[in-house]
PDB file of C-alpha atoms in Angstrom:
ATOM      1  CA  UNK H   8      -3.102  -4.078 -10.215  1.00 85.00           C
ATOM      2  CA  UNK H   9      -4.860  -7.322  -9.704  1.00 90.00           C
ATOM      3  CA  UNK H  10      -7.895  -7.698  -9.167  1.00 92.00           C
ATOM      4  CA  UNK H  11      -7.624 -10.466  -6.599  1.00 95.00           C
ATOM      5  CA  UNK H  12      -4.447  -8.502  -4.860  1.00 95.00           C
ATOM      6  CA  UNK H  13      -6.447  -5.061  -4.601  1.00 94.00           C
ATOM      7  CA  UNK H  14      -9.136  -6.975  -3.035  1.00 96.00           C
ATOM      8  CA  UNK H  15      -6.890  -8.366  -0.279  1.00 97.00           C
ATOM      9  CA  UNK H  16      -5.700  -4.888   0.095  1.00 96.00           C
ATOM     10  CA  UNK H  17      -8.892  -3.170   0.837  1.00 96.00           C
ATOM     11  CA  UNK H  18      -9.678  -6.041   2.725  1.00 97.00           C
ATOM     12  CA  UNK H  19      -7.195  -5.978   5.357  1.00 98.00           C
ATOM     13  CA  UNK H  20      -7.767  -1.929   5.686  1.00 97.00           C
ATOM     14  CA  UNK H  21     -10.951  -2.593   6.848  1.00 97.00           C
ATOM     15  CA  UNK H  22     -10.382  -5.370   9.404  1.00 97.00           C
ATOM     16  CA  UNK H  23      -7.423  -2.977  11.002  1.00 96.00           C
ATOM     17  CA  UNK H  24      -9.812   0.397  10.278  1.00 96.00           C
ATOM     18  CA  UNK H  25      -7.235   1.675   8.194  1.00 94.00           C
ATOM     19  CA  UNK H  26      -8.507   4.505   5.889  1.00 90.00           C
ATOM     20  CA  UNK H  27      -8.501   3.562   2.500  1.00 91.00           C
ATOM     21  CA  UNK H  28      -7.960   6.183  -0.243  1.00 87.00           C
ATOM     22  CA  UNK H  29      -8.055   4.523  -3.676  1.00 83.00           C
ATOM     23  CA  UNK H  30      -6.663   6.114  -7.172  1.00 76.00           C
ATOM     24  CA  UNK H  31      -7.502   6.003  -9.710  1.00 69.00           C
ATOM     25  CA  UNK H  32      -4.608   7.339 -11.732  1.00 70.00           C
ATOM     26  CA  UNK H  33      -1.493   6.125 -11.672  1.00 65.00           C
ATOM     27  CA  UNK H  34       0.872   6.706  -8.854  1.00 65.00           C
ATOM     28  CA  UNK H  35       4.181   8.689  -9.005  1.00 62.00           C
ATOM     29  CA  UNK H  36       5.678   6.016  -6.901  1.00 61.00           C
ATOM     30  CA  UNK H  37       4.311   3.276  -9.189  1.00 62.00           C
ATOM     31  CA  UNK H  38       6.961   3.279 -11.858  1.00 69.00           C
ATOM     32  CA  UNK H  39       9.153   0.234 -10.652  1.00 74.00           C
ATOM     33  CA  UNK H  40       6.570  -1.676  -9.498  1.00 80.00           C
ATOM     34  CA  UNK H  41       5.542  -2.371 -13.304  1.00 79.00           C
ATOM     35  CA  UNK H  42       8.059  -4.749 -14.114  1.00 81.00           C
ATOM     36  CA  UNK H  43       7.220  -6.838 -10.950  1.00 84.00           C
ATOM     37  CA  UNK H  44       3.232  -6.542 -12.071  1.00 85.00           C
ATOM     38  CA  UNK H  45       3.806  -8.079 -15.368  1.00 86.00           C
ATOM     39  CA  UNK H  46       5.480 -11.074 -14.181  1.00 90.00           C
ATOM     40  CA  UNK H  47       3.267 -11.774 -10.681  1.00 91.00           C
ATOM     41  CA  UNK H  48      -0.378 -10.882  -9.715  1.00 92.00           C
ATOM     42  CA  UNK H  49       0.126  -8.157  -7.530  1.00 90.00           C
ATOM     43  CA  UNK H  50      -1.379  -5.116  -6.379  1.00 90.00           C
ATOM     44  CA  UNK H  51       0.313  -1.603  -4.600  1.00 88.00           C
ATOM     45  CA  UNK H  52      -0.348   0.424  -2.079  1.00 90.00           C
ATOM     46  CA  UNK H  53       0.918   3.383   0.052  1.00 87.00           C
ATOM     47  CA  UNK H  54       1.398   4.369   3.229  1.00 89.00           C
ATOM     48  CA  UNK H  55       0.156   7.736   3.521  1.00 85.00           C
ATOM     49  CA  UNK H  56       1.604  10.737   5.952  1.00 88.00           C
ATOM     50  CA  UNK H  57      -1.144  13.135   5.283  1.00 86.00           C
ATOM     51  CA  UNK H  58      -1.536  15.857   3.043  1.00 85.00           C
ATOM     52  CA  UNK H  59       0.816  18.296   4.901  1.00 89.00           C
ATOM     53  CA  UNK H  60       3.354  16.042   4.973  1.00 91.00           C
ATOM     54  CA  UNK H  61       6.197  16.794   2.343  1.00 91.00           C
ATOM     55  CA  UNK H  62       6.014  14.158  -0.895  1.00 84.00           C
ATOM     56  CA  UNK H  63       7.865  11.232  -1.270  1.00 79.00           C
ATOM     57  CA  UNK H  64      10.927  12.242  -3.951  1.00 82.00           C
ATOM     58  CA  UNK H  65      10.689  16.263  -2.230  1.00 88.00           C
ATOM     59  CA  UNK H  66      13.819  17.192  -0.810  1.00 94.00           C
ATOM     60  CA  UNK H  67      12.610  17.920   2.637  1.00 93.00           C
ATOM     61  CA  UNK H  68      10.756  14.186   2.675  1.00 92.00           C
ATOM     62  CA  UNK H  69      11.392  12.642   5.790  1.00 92.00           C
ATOM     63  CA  UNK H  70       9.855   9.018   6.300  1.00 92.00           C
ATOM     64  CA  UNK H  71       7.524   9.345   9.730  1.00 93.00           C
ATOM     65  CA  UNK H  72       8.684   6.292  11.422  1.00 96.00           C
ATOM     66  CA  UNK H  73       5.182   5.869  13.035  1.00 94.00           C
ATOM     67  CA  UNK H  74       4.458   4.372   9.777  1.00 95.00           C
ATOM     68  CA  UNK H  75       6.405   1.243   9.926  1.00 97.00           C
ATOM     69  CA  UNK H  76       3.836  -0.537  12.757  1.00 96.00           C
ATOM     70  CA  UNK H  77       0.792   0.335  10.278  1.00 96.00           C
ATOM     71  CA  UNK H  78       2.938  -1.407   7.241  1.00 96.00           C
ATOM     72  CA  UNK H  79       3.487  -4.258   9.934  1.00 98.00           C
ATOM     73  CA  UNK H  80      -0.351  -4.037  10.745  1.00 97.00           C
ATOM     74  CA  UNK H  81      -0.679  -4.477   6.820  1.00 97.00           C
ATOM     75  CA  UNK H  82       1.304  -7.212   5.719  1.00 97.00           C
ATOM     76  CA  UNK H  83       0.603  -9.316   8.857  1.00 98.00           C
ATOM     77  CA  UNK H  84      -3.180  -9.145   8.232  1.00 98.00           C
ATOM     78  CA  UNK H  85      -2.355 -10.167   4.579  1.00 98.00           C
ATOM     79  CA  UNK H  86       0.130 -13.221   5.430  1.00 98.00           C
ATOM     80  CA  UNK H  87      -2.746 -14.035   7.807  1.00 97.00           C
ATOM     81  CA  UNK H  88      -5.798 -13.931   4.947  1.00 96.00           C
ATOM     82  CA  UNK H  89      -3.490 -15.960   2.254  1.00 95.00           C
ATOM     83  CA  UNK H  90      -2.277 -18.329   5.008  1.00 96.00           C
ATOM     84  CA  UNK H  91      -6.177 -19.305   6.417  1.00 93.00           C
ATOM     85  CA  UNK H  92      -7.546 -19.466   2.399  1.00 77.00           C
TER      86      UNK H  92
END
């Protein structure tokens, strides 16, 4: 992860109050994201559905929809930081 990109991140958590749980391992999830890291500064991050909630690759995983508007709420606030710098 970038430095830069994780700092935009944490960021734009903060303006929207988003709870921000940062690893420091790597993630599962992470794998393909690699490639893309070595060739752009980036940074990833999850959406997380709590605890109780059923991991990503499980079987009985089923995406909680009232996810997508906090990914919205995410990506809009970073569009918006990038655009006004």
């Amino acid at each position: 992860n970038d430095d830069i990109c994780v700092s935009l991140i944490k960021k734009v958590a903060k303006q929207e109050n988003l709870y921000i749980n940062q690893h420091v391992n790597s993630l599962k999830f992470g794998e393909d994201f690699g490639w893309y890291s070595q060739q752009y500064k980036s940074a990833i991050f999850g959406l997380g559905a709590g605890e109780e909630h059923p991991a990503l690759h499980h079987a009985n995983y089923d995406f909680p929809d009232e996810l997508i508007a906090t990914g919205i709420q995410m990506f809009k606030g970073m569009i918006a930081e990038v655009l006004d710098n």
